CSV table of C-alpha atoms in Angstrom, one decimal:
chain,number,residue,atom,x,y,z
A,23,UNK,CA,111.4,34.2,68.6
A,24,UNK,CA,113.2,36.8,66.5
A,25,UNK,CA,112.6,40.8,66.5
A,26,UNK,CA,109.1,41.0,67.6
A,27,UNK,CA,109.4,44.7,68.0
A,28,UNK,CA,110.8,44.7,64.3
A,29,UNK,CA,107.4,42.8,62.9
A,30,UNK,CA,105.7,45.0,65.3
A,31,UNK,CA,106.2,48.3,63.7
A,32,UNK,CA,106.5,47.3,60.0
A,33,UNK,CA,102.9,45.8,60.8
A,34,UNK,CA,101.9,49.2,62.7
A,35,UNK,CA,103.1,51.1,59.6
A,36,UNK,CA,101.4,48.7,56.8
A,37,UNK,CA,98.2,49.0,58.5
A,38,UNK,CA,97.8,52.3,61.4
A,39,UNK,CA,94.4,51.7,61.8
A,40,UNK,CA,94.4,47.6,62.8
A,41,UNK,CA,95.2,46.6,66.7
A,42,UNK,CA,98.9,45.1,66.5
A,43,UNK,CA,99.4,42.5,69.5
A,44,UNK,CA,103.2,41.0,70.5
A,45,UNK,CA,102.7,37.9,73.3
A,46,UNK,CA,102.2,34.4,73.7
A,47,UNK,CA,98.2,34.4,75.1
A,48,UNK,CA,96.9,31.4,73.4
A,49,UNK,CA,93.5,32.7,73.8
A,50,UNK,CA,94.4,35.9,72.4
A,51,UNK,CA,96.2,34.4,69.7
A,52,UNK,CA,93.2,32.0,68.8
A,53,UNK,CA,90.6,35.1,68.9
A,54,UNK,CA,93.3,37.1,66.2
A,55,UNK,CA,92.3,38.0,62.9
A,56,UNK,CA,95.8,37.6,61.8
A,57,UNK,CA,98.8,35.7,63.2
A,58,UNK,CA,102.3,36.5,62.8
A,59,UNK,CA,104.6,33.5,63.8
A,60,UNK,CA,108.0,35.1,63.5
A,61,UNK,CA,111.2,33.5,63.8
A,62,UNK,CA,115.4,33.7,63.9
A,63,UNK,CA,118.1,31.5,64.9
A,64,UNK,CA,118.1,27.2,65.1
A,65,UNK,CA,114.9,25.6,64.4
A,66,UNK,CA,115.4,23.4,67.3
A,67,UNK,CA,115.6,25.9,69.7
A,68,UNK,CA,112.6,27.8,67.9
A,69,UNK,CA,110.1,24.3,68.4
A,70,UNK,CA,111.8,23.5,71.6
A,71,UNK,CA,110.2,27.2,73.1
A,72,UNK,CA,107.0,27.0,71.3
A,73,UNK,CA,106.6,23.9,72.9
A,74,UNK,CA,107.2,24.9,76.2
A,75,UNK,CA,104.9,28.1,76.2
A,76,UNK,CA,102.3,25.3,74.9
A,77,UNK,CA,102.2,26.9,71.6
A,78,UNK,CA,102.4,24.5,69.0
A,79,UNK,CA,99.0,23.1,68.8
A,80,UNK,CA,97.8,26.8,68.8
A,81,UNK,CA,99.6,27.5,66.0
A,82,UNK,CA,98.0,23.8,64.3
A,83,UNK,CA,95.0,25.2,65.0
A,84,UNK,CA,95.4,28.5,64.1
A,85,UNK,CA,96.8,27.5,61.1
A,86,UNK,CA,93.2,25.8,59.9
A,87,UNK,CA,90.8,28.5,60.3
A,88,UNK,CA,92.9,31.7,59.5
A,89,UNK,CA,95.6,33.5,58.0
A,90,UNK,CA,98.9,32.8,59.1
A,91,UNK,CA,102.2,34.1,57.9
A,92,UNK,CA,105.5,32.3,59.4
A,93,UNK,CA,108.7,34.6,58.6
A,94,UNK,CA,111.7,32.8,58.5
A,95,UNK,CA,112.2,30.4,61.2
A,96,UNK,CA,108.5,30.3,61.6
A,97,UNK,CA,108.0,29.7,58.2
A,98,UNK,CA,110.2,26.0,58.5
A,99,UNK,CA,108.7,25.8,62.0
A,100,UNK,CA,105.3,25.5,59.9
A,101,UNK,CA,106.0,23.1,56.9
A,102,UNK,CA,108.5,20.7,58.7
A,103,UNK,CA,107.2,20.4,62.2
């Protein structure tokens, strides 16, 4: 799911004063302000996990009611899946 402690601190440094959360809590993730949805390496492989943690229609929903920026692989995993 790519550098999460990368996007972590660059988020931490843009912002000090906001609550910066790394995991895969779907209730935590639909209760966010903000979503991250992060990325690196095959597409396939990227899906294939979110799917497994039970992610992708999270990230559907998510997607309809809030901000939500997808850096690199989680950018395509957005538009073409």
């Amino acid at each position: 799911m790519g550098n999460l402690h990368s996007v972590s601190k660059a988020l931490q440094h843009i912002s000090p004063n906001s609550n910066v959360w790394v995991g895969d809590d779907p209730d935590i993730i639909k209760n966010a302000d903000r979503v991250v949805y992060p990325g690196v390496g095959a597409i396939g492989d990227c899906i294939g996990e979110v799917r497994a943690r039970g992610l992708d229609q999270v990230i559907l929903e998510v997607a309809k009611t809030k901000p939500l920026l997808g850096i690199c692989v989680g950018m395509q995993g957005m538009m073409t899946h």
